[in-house]
Amino acid sequence: MTQSAQIWKIFSSLTFCLIAILGCQSPVSNSQSPTPSLQSPIPTTSPPTPSPQPLSPTGTLLFSSRQIDTNGDGFVQVPDAIQIYKMDLETGRARPLTQTDAYHTYPAWSPDGSQIAYVSTESGGVDLFVMDEDGANSQQLTVNIQRVASPSWSPDGTMIVFSGGDSSSPNLYVYSMTTGEVEQITDSALADVEPDWSKHGRFILLTRQQPTGTNSSASNEAGLFLFEVETAHLILVEPATENDTPLINAQWLPVNKPQFLAQEKNDPTLSTKLYDLFWEDSQTFYRETAVINQNSLELLMLDDTQLITVIPSEESSEIAHLHLDSANPAPQFLTNNSFFESNIDWKR
């Protein structure tokens, strides 16, 4: 396994543990470190520094950004706040949309670009929030649902699907922007994570994994699934078994096509593959159509030839833009600092 992949796995484990712990806690006891107050001073960290190179992509990028081990004790601590930034890709300028001493993660554009769903620990738990596109009018949407993560909007902007619930084996929930009600849509002893609502609205792509902390072998109950919204029917795309490398980090292309990107769980290069998806009479099959040989923690396609990616380095990660139509695409870095960037989303 490469050094970058090892660093990513360590950081992912630390972040998951911290968020899971925060999501399971009631008000903090005197024996524990206090939850950051909303009145705490804003962390004195500079925004991510854009690359001085001219930018070819257009649109607006969302991402979360944090420093790693700011106090030098070898651990990522709660005071190391995570903020959400918005970057104009034409100018390269990024500015924070959140500034409280808390974790703000998983920003997701609404279909019309007027709002942003995100996850925050501002309330003392790990809850779903929404704010205007300029960071104003922040509103908490969920209460008492542990370990909220990965919100994704329905194409009409009326609902948000997210992962949450039990700290080790979350399920999928849908929040209605119209009624304010929350509905649980999956019920599994495994962990349903990384939901992504298709652009035509029919399916939600999700990964079903073994619960965190278990040593049981994978079974045919785990794998990559489609949740059919109208019928609430789960359709297996690819099972996870002991002898294969299940697909993870799956996401639809940002156009109305039956294509998705995914990574193989045990791939040490972190390369991302493009798949065509076919379904008929509740049966599905997929076909690998391209391999993006880029060492990426995250990857987001803008169109058929352009993508935004999060590239790991020894002590941080940076956001870069690539053109796939060149023979050897070189990443054009959009950030260049000691921060750890993640949770990218984009609108035109």
mmCIF file of C-alpha atoms in Angstrom:
data_model
loop_
_atom_site.group_PDB
_atom_site.id
_atom_site.type_symbol
_atom_site.label_atom_id
_atom_site.label_comp_id
_atom_site.label_asym_id
_atom_site.label_seq_id
_atom_site.Cartn_x
_atom_site.Cartn_y
_atom_site.Cartn_z
ATOM 1 C CA MET A 1 0.000 0.000 0.000
ATOM 2 C CA THR A 2 1.326 3.471 -0.861
ATOM 3 C CA GLN A 3 2.218 5.992 1.809
ATOM 4 C CA SER A 4 -0.595 8.289 0.588
ATOM 5 C CA ALA A 5 -3.183 5.527 0.881
ATOM 6 C CA GLN A 6 -1.961 4.698 4.417
ATOM 7 C CA ILE A 7 -2.280 8.367 5.442
ATOM 8 C CA TRP A 8 -5.777 8.540 3.978
ATOM 9 C CA LYS A 9 -6.886 5.403 5.859
ATOM 10 C CA ILE A 10 -5.461 6.783 9.142
ATOM 11 C CA PHE A 11 -7.191 10.143 8.641
ATOM 12 C CA SER A 12 -10.479 8.487 7.650
ATOM 13 C CA SER A 13 -10.391 6.322 10.768
ATOM 14 C CA LEU A 14 -9.682 9.316 13.021
ATOM 15 C CA THR A 15 -12.410 11.427 11.451
ATOM 16 C CA PHE A 16 -14.962 8.581 11.608
ATOM 17 C CA CYS A 17 -14.172 7.884 15.253
ATOM 18 C CA LEU A 18 -14.495 11.550 16.219
ATOM 19 C CA ILE A 19 -17.784 12.050 14.394
ATOM 20 C CA ALA A 20 -19.201 8.748 15.643
ATOM 21 C CA ILE A 21 -18.291 9.685 19.231
ATOM 22 C CA LEU A 22 -19.808 13.140 18.882
ATOM 23 C CA GLY A 23 -22.967 11.708 17.337
ATOM 24 C CA CYS A 24 -23.472 9.260 20.209
ATOM 25 C CA GLN A 25 -22.914 11.684 23.075
ATOM 26 C CA SER A 26 -25.457 13.502 25.147
ATOM 27 C CA PRO A 27 -24.367 16.776 26.729
ATOM 28 C CA VAL A 28 -20.734 16.314 27.715
ATOM 29 C CA SER A 29 -19.962 15.374 31.319
ATOM 30 C CA ASN A 30 -17.467 17.235 33.487
ATOM 31 C CA SER A 31 -14.926 14.463 32.953
ATOM 32 C CA GLN A 32 -14.859 15.039 29.215
ATOM 33 C CA SER A 33 -13.597 17.858 27.068
ATOM 34 C CA PRO A 34 -16.436 20.348 26.562
ATOM 35 C CA THR A 35 -18.180 20.608 23.221
ATOM 36 C CA PRO A 36 -17.004 23.797 21.458
ATOM 37 C CA SER A 37 -19.306 26.688 22.247
ATOM 38 C CA LEU A 38 -20.886 28.707 19.486
ATOM 39 C CA GLN A 39 -19.392 31.694 21.290
ATOM 40 C CA SER A 40 -15.859 30.293 21.034
ATOM 41 C CA PRO A 41 -13.390 32.484 19.149
ATOM 42 C CA ILE A 42 -13.188 31.810 15.445
ATOM 43 C CA PRO A 43 -10.065 29.735 14.727
ATOM 44 C CA THR A 44 -7.239 31.934 13.516
ATOM 45 C CA THR A 45 -6.557 29.936 10.356
ATOM 46 C CA SER A 46 -6.167 31.373 6.892
ATOM 47 C CA PRO A 47 -8.432 30.326 4.029
ATOM 48 C CA PRO A 48 -7.020 27.847 1.524
ATOM 49 C CA THR A 49 -4.603 29.559 -0.828
ATOM 50 C CA PRO A 50 -5.651 29.328 -4.469
ATOM 51 C CA SER A 51 -3.119 28.391 -7.096
ATOM 52 C CA PRO A 52 -1.625 31.446 -8.870
ATOM 53 C CA GLN A 53 -2.041 29.648 -12.198
ATOM 54 C CA PRO A 54 -4.924 30.750 -14.434
ATOM 55 C CA LEU A 55 -7.915 28.463 -14.038
ATOM 56 C CA SER A 56 -9.614 26.855 -17.001
ATOM 57 C CA PRO A 57 -12.705 25.356 -15.275
ATOM 58 C CA THR A 58 -15.758 27.482 -14.573
ATOM 59 C CA GLY A 59 -18.475 27.320 -11.945
ATOM 60 C CA THR A 60 -18.371 27.260 -8.163
ATOM 61 C CA LEU A 61 -16.750 24.625 -5.975
ATOM 62 C CA LEU A 62 -17.699 23.675 -2.418
ATOM 63 C CA PHE A 63 -15.337 21.821 -0.097
ATOM 64 C CA SER A 64 -14.530 21.353 3.548
ATOM 65 C CA SER A 65 -11.061 22.197 4.828
ATOM 66 C CA ARG A 66 -9.152 21.530 8.021
ATOM 67 C CA GLN A 67 -5.661 21.578 9.399
ATOM 68 C CA ILE A 68 -4.150 18.303 10.523
ATOM 69 C CA ASP A 69 -2.803 18.082 14.095
ATOM 70 C CA THR A 70 -2.671 21.827 14.706
ATOM 71 C CA ASN A 71 -1.251 21.463 18.213
ATOM 72 C CA GLY A 72 1.451 18.967 17.266
ATOM 73 C CA ASP A 73 0.398 16.177 19.635
ATOM 74 C CA GLY A 74 -0.014 13.606 16.878
ATOM 75 C CA PHE A 75 -3.825 13.596 16.962
ATOM 76 C CA VAL A 76 -6.612 15.471 15.198
ATOM 77 C CA GLN A 77 -8.582 17.091 18.024
ATOM 78 C CA VAL A 78 -12.058 18.615 18.236
ATOM 79 C CA PRO A 79 -10.625 22.174 18.390
ATOM 80 C CA ASP A 80 -9.142 21.588 14.948
ATOM 81 C CA ALA A 81 -12.293 22.975 13.350
ATOM 82 C CA ILE A 82 -13.465 22.004 9.871
ATOM 83 C CA GLN A 83 -14.915 24.837 7.793
ATOM 84 C CA ILE A 84 -16.815 24.882 4.493
ATOM 85 C CA TYR A 85 -15.413 27.033 1.692
ATOM 86 C CA LYS A 86 -16.793 28.259 -1.605
ATOM 87 C CA MET A 87 -14.388 28.827 -4.511
ATOM 88 C CA ASP A 88 -15.035 30.738 -7.718
ATOM 89 C CA LEU A 89 -13.153 28.602 -10.236
ATOM 90 C CA GLU A 90 -12.672 31.460 -12.683
ATOM 91 C CA THR A 91 -10.824 33.647 -10.163
ATOM 92 C CA GLY A 92 -9.486 30.971 -7.818
ATOM 93 C CA ARG A 93 -10.720 32.911 -4.800
ATOM 94 C CA ALA A 94 -12.066 30.887 -1.876
ATOM 95 C CA ARG A 95 -13.931 32.203 1.151
ATOM 96 C CA PRO A 96 -15.349 30.459 4.229
ATOM 97 C CA LEU A 97 -19.101 29.989 4.500
ATOM 98 C CA THR A 98 -18.865 28.701 8.098
ATOM 99 C CA GLN A 99 -16.737 30.211 10.848
ATOM 100 C CA THR A 100 -17.807 28.677 14.166
ATOM 101 C CA ASP A 101 -15.508 26.409 16.164
ATOM 102 C CA ALA A 102 -17.103 23.129 15.082
ATOM 103 C CA TYR A 103 -17.008 20.500 12.356
ATOM 104 C CA HIS A 104 -18.756 21.564 9.128
ATOM 105 C CA THR A 105 -18.568 18.852 6.467
ATOM 106 C CA TYR A 106 -20.257 17.257 3.430
ATOM 107 C CA PRO A 107 -21.468 20.432 1.653
ATOM 108 C CA ALA A 108 -23.927 19.687 -1.166
ATOM 109 C CA TRP A 109 -25.445 22.156 -3.641
ATOM 110 C CA SER A 110 -29.206 22.176 -4.052
ATOM 111 C CA PRO A 111 -30.270 21.586 -7.687
ATOM 112 C CA ASP A 112 -30.985 25.288 -8.261
ATOM 113 C CA GLY A 113 -27.789 26.374 -6.499
ATOM 114 C CA SER A 114 -29.582 28.591 -3.994
ATOM 115 C CA GLN A 115 -28.927 26.446 -0.896
ATOM 116 C CA ILE A 116 -26.288 24.175 0.558
ATOM 117 C CA ALA A 117 -26.987 21.123 2.696
ATOM 118 C CA TYR A 118 -24.197 20.177 5.078
ATOM 119 C CA VAL A 119 -23.361 18.331 8.294
ATOM 120 C CA SER A 120 -22.311 20.200 11.434
ATOM 121 C CA THR A 121 -21.520 19.658 15.112
ATOM 122 C CA GLU A 122 -22.699 23.155 16.056
ATOM 123 C CA SER A 123 -25.637 21.697 17.994
ATOM 124 C CA GLY A 124 -23.438 19.356 20.063
ATOM 125 C CA GLY A 125 -24.443 16.342 17.973
ATOM 126 C CA VAL A 126 -23.790 15.561 14.309
ATOM 127 C CA ASP A 127 -26.798 16.967 12.471
ATOM 128 C CA LEU A 128 -28.035 17.943 9.035
ATOM 129 C CA PHE A 129 -28.122 21.690 8.326
ATOM 130 C CA VAL A 130 -28.961 23.879 5.369
ATOM 131 C CA MET A 131 -27.804 27.417 4.546
ATOM 132 C CA ASP A 132 -28.111 29.922 1.724
ATOM 133 C CA GLU A 133 -25.467 29.812 -0.993
ATOM 134 C CA ASP A 134 -23.653 32.750 0.624
ATOM 135 C CA GLY A 135 -23.550 31.085 4.061
ATOM 136 C CA ALA A 136 -26.472 33.057 5.540
ATOM 137 C CA ASN A 137 -29.622 31.715 7.230
ATOM 138 C CA SER A 138 -28.175 28.498 8.630
ATOM 139 C CA GLN A 139 -30.911 26.126 9.857
ATOM 140 C CA GLN A 140 -30.667 22.823 11.719
ATOM 141 C CA LEU A 141 -32.857 20.168 10.069
ATOM 142 C CA THR A 142 -32.342 17.010 12.147
ATOM 143 C CA VAL A 143 -32.280 16.284 15.878
ATOM 144 C CA ASN A 144 -31.187 13.093 17.658
ATOM 145 C CA ILE A 145 -30.107 11.217 14.533
ATOM 146 C CA GLN A 146 -26.557 10.094 15.198
ATOM 147 C CA ARG A 147 -23.702 10.179 12.720
ATOM 148 C CA VAL A 148 -25.376 12.147 9.928
ATOM 149 C CA ALA A 149 -23.251 12.081 6.756
ATOM 150 C CA SER A 150 -23.256 12.447 2.956
ATOM 151 C CA PRO A 151 -26.403 14.478 2.155
ATOM 152 C CA SER A 152 -27.637 14.368 -1.451
ATOM 153 C CA TRP A 153 -30.552 16.372 -2.903
ATOM 154 C CA SER A 154 -33.411 15.012 -4.962
ATOM 155 C CA PRO A 155 -33.431 16.527 -8.498
ATOM 156 C CA ASP A 156 -36.466 18.719 -7.698
ATOM 157 C CA GLY A 157 -34.860 20.062 -4.499
ATOM 158 C CA THR A 158 -37.716 18.973 -2.235
ATOM 159 C CA MET A 159 -35.884 16.177 -0.372
ATOM 160 C CA ILE A 160 -32.433 15.366 0.990
ATOM 161 C CA VAL A 161 -31.242 11.789 1.474
ATOM 162 C CA PHE A 162 -28.483 11.163 4.021
ATOM 163 C CA SER A 163 -26.826 8.423 6.016
ATOM 164 C CA GLY A 164 -27.328 8.369 9.777
ATOM 165 C CA GLY A 165 -28.712 6.635 12.822
ATOM 166 C CA ASP A 166 -26.731 3.993 14.685
ATOM 167 C CA SER A 167 -23.100 4.971 15.068
ATOM 168 C CA SER A 168 -21.730 1.678 13.681
ATOM 169 C CA SER A 169 -24.487 0.590 11.280
ATOM 170 C CA PRO A 170 -26.274 3.650 9.913
ATOM 171 C CA ASN A 171 -29.258 3.545 7.555
ATOM 172 C CA LEU A 172 -30.585 5.980 4.975
ATOM 173 C CA TYR A 173 -33.069 8.749 5.811
ATOM 174 C CA VAL A 174 -34.897 11.338 3.726
ATOM 175 C CA TYR A 175 -35.658 14.850 4.970
ATOM 176 C CA SER A 176 -38.611 16.656 3.350
ATOM 177 C CA MET A 177 -37.952 20.356 2.727
ATOM 178 C CA THR A 178 -41.723 20.794 2.349
ATOM 179 C CA THR A 179 -42.981 19.207 5.579
ATOM 180 C CA GLY A 180 -39.847 19.091 7.733
ATOM 181 C CA GLU A 181 -40.410 15.384 8.355
ATOM 182 C CA VAL A 182 -37.697 12.712 8.393
ATOM 183 C CA GLU A 183 -38.369 9.234 6.996
ATOM 184 C CA GLN A 184 -36.094 6.214 7.368
ATOM 185 C CA ILE A 185 -35.930 4.411 4.010
ATOM 186 C CA THR A 186 -33.541 1.503 4.700
ATOM 187 C CA ASP A 187 -33.410 -0.850 7.665
ATOM 188 C CA SER A 188 -30.366 -3.084 7.729
ATOM 189 C CA ALA A 189 -28.025 -4.534 10.329
ATOM 190 C CA LEU A 190 -25.209 -3.519 7.998
ATOM 191 C CA ALA A 191 -24.055 0.041 7.296
ATOM 192 C CA ASP A 192 -25.807 1.937 4.487
ATOM 193 C CA VAL A 193 -23.555 4.839 3.468
ATOM 194 C CA GLU A 194 -22.639 7.258 0.669
ATOM 195 C CA PRO A 195 -26.111 7.817 -0.869
ATOM 196 C CA ASP A 196 -26.221 9.688 -4.176
ATOM 197 C CA TRP A 197 -29.548 10.651 -5.799
ATOM 198 C CA SER A 198 -29.646 10.133 -9.562
ATOM 199 C CA LYS A 199 -30.289 13.145 -11.801
ATOM 200 C CA HIS A 200 -33.526 11.630 -13.176
ATOM 201 C CA GLY A 201 -34.728 10.953 -9.612
ATOM 202 C CA ARG A 202 -35.527 7.273 -9.996
ATOM 203 C CA PHE A 203 -32.634 5.766 -8.025
ATOM 204 C CA ILE A 204 -30.420 6.422 -5.030
ATOM 205 C CA LEU A 205 -27.000 4.801 -5.339
ATOM 206 C CA LEU A 206 -25.645 3.491 -2.010
ATOM 207 C CA THR A 207 -22.960 1.270 -0.532
ATOM 208 C CA ARG A 208 -23.904 -1.357 2.057
ATOM 209 C CA GLN A 209 -20.901 -2.321 4.189
ATOM 210 C CA GLN A 210 -20.066 -4.439 7.200
ATOM 211 C CA PRO A 211 -20.564 -2.377 10.393
ATOM 212 C CA THR A 212 -17.491 -0.483 11.526
ATOM 213 C CA GLY A 213 -15.427 -2.383 14.058
ATOM 214 C CA THR A 214 -16.676 -5.855 13.075
ATOM 215 C CA ASN A 215 -14.382 -8.594 11.835
ATOM 216 C CA SER A 216 -17.039 -10.654 10.099
ATOM 217 C CA SER A 217 -16.456 -11.580 6.483
ATOM 218 C CA ALA A 218 -18.375 -9.792 3.766
ATOM 219 C CA SER A 219 -21.577 -11.471 2.590
ATOM 220 C CA ASN A 220 -23.921 -11.179 -0.338
ATOM 221 C CA GLU A 221 -25.992 -8.814 1.808
ATOM 222 C CA ALA A 222 -23.286 -6.180 1.387
ATOM 223 C CA GLY A 223 -22.300 -4.448 -1.819
ATOM 224 C CA LEU A 224 -23.299 -1.653 -4.174
ATOM 225 C CA PHE A 225 -27.081 -1.109 -4.424
ATOM 226 C CA LEU A 226 -29.728 0.973 -6.140
ATOM 227 C CA PHE A 227 -32.676 2.109 -4.041
ATOM 228 C CA GLU A 228 -35.693 2.639 -6.325
ATOM 229 C CA VAL A 229 -37.452 5.665 -4.843
ATOM 230 C CA GLU A 230 -41.002 4.998 -6.073
ATOM 231 C CA THR A 231 -41.156 1.343 -5.019
ATOM 232 C CA ALA A 232 -38.628 1.419 -2.110
ATOM 233 C CA HIS A 233 -37.062 -1.638 -3.761
ATOM 234 C CA LEU A 234 -33.356 -2.402 -3.313
ATOM 235 C CA ILE A 235 -31.554 -3.641 -6.426
ATOM 236 C CA LEU A 236 -28.127 -5.223 -6.078
ATOM 237 C CA VAL A 237 -25.558 -3.867 -8.527
ATOM 238 C CA GLU A 238 -22.505 -5.696 -7.213
ATOM 239 C CA PRO A 239 -22.216 -7.970 -4.159
ATOM 240 C CA ALA A 240 -19.273 -7.767 -1.779
ATOM 241 C CA THR A 241 -17.545 -11.098 -1.210
ATOM 242 C CA GLU A 242 -14.310 -12.221 0.367
ATOM 243 C CA ASN A 243 -12.723 -12.856 -3.006
ATOM 244 C CA ASP A 244 -13.384 -9.618 -4.869
ATOM 245 C CA THR A 245 -12.750 -5.908 -4.424
ATOM 246 C CA PRO A 246 -16.127 -4.248 -3.809
ATOM 247 C CA LEU A 247 -16.896 -0.856 -5.283
ATOM 248 C CA ILE A 248 -16.893 2.123 -2.908
ATOM 249 C CA ASN A 249 -17.214 5.913 -3.145
ATOM 250 C CA ALA A 250 -19.723 5.470 -5.981
ATOM 251 C CA GLN A 251 -21.378 8.543 -7.481
ATOM 252 C CA TRP A 252 -23.467 9.387 -10.517
ATOM 253 C CA LEU A 253 -22.021 11.532 -13.247
ATOM 254 C CA PRO A 254 -23.297 15.145 -13.016
ATOM 255 C CA VAL A 255 -25.481 14.611 -16.092
ATOM 256 C CA ASN A 256 -28.606 12.590 -16.721
ATOM 257 C CA LYS A 257 -26.797 9.427 -17.849
ATOM 258 C CA PRO A 258 -26.794 5.885 -16.401
ATOM 259 C CA GLN A 259 -23.088 6.133 -15.587
ATOM 260 C CA PHE A 260 -21.267 6.212 -12.283
ATOM 261 C CA LEU A 261 -17.756 6.546 -10.911
ATOM 262 C CA ALA A 262 -16.390 4.226 -8.237
ATOM 263 C CA GLN A 263 -13.177 2.977 -6.661
ATOM 264 C CA GLU A 264 -12.231 -0.577 -5.805
ATOM 265 C CA LYS A 265 -11.953 -0.915 -2.038
ATOM 266 C CA ASN A 266 -8.614 -2.738 -2.052
ATOM 267 C CA ASP A 267 -6.971 -0.775 -4.849
ATOM 268 C CA PRO A 268 -3.729 0.691 -3.398
ATOM 269 C CA THR A 269 -3.433 3.200 -6.266
ATOM 270 C CA LEU A 270 -6.791 4.843 -5.427
ATOM 271 C CA SER A 271 -7.572 4.992 -9.157
ATOM 272 C CA THR A 272 -11.184 5.671 -10.142
ATOM 273 C CA LYS A 273 -13.174 3.806 -12.779
ATOM 274 C CA LEU A 274 -16.124 4.854 -14.923
ATOM 275 C CA TYR A 275 -18.989 2.390 -15.369
ATOM 276 C CA ASP A 276 -22.042 2.205 -17.602
ATOM 277 C CA LEU A 277 -25.064 0.925 -15.680
ATOM 278 C CA PHE A 278 -27.928 -1.021 -17.246
ATOM 279 C CA TRP A 279 -31.156 -2.184 -15.658
ATOM 280 C CA GLU A 280 -34.179 -4.104 -16.894
ATOM 281 C CA ASP A 281 -37.004 -5.705 -14.885
ATOM 282 C CA SER A 282 -35.208 -5.046 -11.582
ATOM 283 C CA GLN A 283 -32.046 -6.703 -12.901
ATOM 284 C CA THR A 284 -28.856 -4.723 -13.264
ATOM 285 C CA PHE A 285 -25.432 -5.148 -14.748
ATOM 286 C CA TYR A 286 -22.590 -2.729 -15.283
ATOM 287 C CA ARG A 287 -19.612 -2.426 -17.603
ATOM 288 C CA GLU A 288 -16.301 -0.737 -16.944
ATOM 289 C CA THR A 289 -15.723 1.846 -19.666
ATOM 290 C CA ALA A 290 -12.695 3.854 -18.511
ATOM 291 C CA VAL A 291 -9.984 3.983 -15.861
ATOM 292 C CA ILE A 292 -8.783 7.298 -14.450
ATOM 293 C CA ASN A 293 -5.268 6.523 -13.271
ATOM 294 C CA GLN A 294 -5.099 9.350 -10.793
ATOM 295 C CA ASN A 295 -4.234 8.825 -7.127
ATOM 296 C CA SER A 296 -7.430 10.473 -5.830
ATOM 297 C CA LEU A 297 -9.176 10.488 -2.481
ATOM 298 C CA GLU A 298 -12.227 11.977 -4.200
ATOM 299 C CA LEU A 299 -13.133 12.681 -7.780
ATOM 300 C CA LEU A 300 -15.914 14.718 -9.390
ATOM 301 C CA MET A 301 -16.581 14.829 -13.133
ATOM 302 C CA LEU A 302 -17.524 18.225 -14.590
ATOM 303 C CA ASP A 303 -18.115 16.915 -18.108
ATOM 304 C CA ASP A 304 -16.724 14.205 -20.399
ATOM 305 C CA THR A 305 -13.159 15.559 -20.258
ATOM 306 C CA GLN A 306 -12.799 17.681 -17.111
ATOM 307 C CA LEU A 307 -12.716 16.646 -13.490
ATOM 308 C CA ILE A 308 -11.975 18.007 -10.042
ATOM 309 C CA THR A 309 -10.035 15.711 -7.751
ATOM 310 C CA VAL A 310 -8.651 15.610 -4.194
ATOM 311 C CA ILE A 311 -5.034 14.438 -4.291
ATOM 312 C CA PRO A 312 -3.320 13.156 -1.120
ATOM 313 C CA SER A 313 0.109 14.309 -0.055
ATOM 314 C CA GLU A 314 2.261 13.362 2.926
ATOM 315 C CA GLU A 315 0.517 15.575 5.483
ATOM 316 C CA SER A 316 -2.451 17.102 3.675
ATOM 317 C CA SER A 317 -4.569 16.867 0.542
ATOM 318 C CA GLU A 318 -5.083 19.384 -2.236
ATOM 319 C CA ILE A 319 -7.778 20.033 -4.836
ATOM 320 C CA ALA A 320 -6.784 19.914 -8.487
ATOM 321 C CA HIS A 321 -8.324 20.186 -11.944
ATOM 322 C CA LEU A 322 -7.506 17.752 -14.770
ATOM 323 C CA HIS A 323 -8.220 17.497 -18.493
ATOM 324 C CA LEU A 324 -8.656 13.871 -19.533
ATOM 325 C CA ASP A 325 -8.352 14.620 -23.248
ATOM 326 C CA SER A 326 -4.576 15.080 -23.023
ATOM 327 C CA ALA A 327 -2.186 12.135 -23.303
ATOM 328 C CA ASN A 328 -0.669 12.631 -19.833
ATOM 329 C CA PRO A 329 -2.973 14.932 -17.903
ATOM 330 C CA ALA A 330 -1.108 16.940 -15.283
ATOM 331 C CA PRO A 331 -3.113 18.173 -12.295
ATOM 332 C CA GLN A 332 -3.568 21.927 -12.067
ATOM 333 C CA PHE A 333 -3.738 22.600 -8.336
ATOM 334 C CA LEU A 334 -6.522 24.860 -7.083
ATOM 335 C CA THR A 335 -5.325 24.824 -3.465
ATOM 336 C CA ASN A 336 -1.785 24.745 -2.113
ATOM 337 C CA ASN A 337 -1.418 24.792 1.665
ATOM 338 C CA SER A 338 -1.134 22.627 4.782
ATOM 339 C CA PHE A 339 -4.879 22.020 4.994
ATOM 340 C CA PHE A 340 -6.743 18.772 4.410
ATOM 341 C CA GLU A 341 -9.388 19.365 1.730
ATOM 342 C CA SER A 342 -12.327 16.995 1.199
ATOM 343 C CA ASN A 343 -16.077 16.712 0.457
ATOM 344 C CA ILE A 344 -16.019 18.463 -2.917
ATOM 345 C CA ASP A 345 -19.180 19.490 -4.788
ATOM 346 C CA TRP A 346 -19.625 21.694 -7.844
ATOM 347 C CA LYS A 347 -22.226 23.710 -9.726
ATOM 348 C CA ARG A 348 -22.042 25.459 -13.084
#
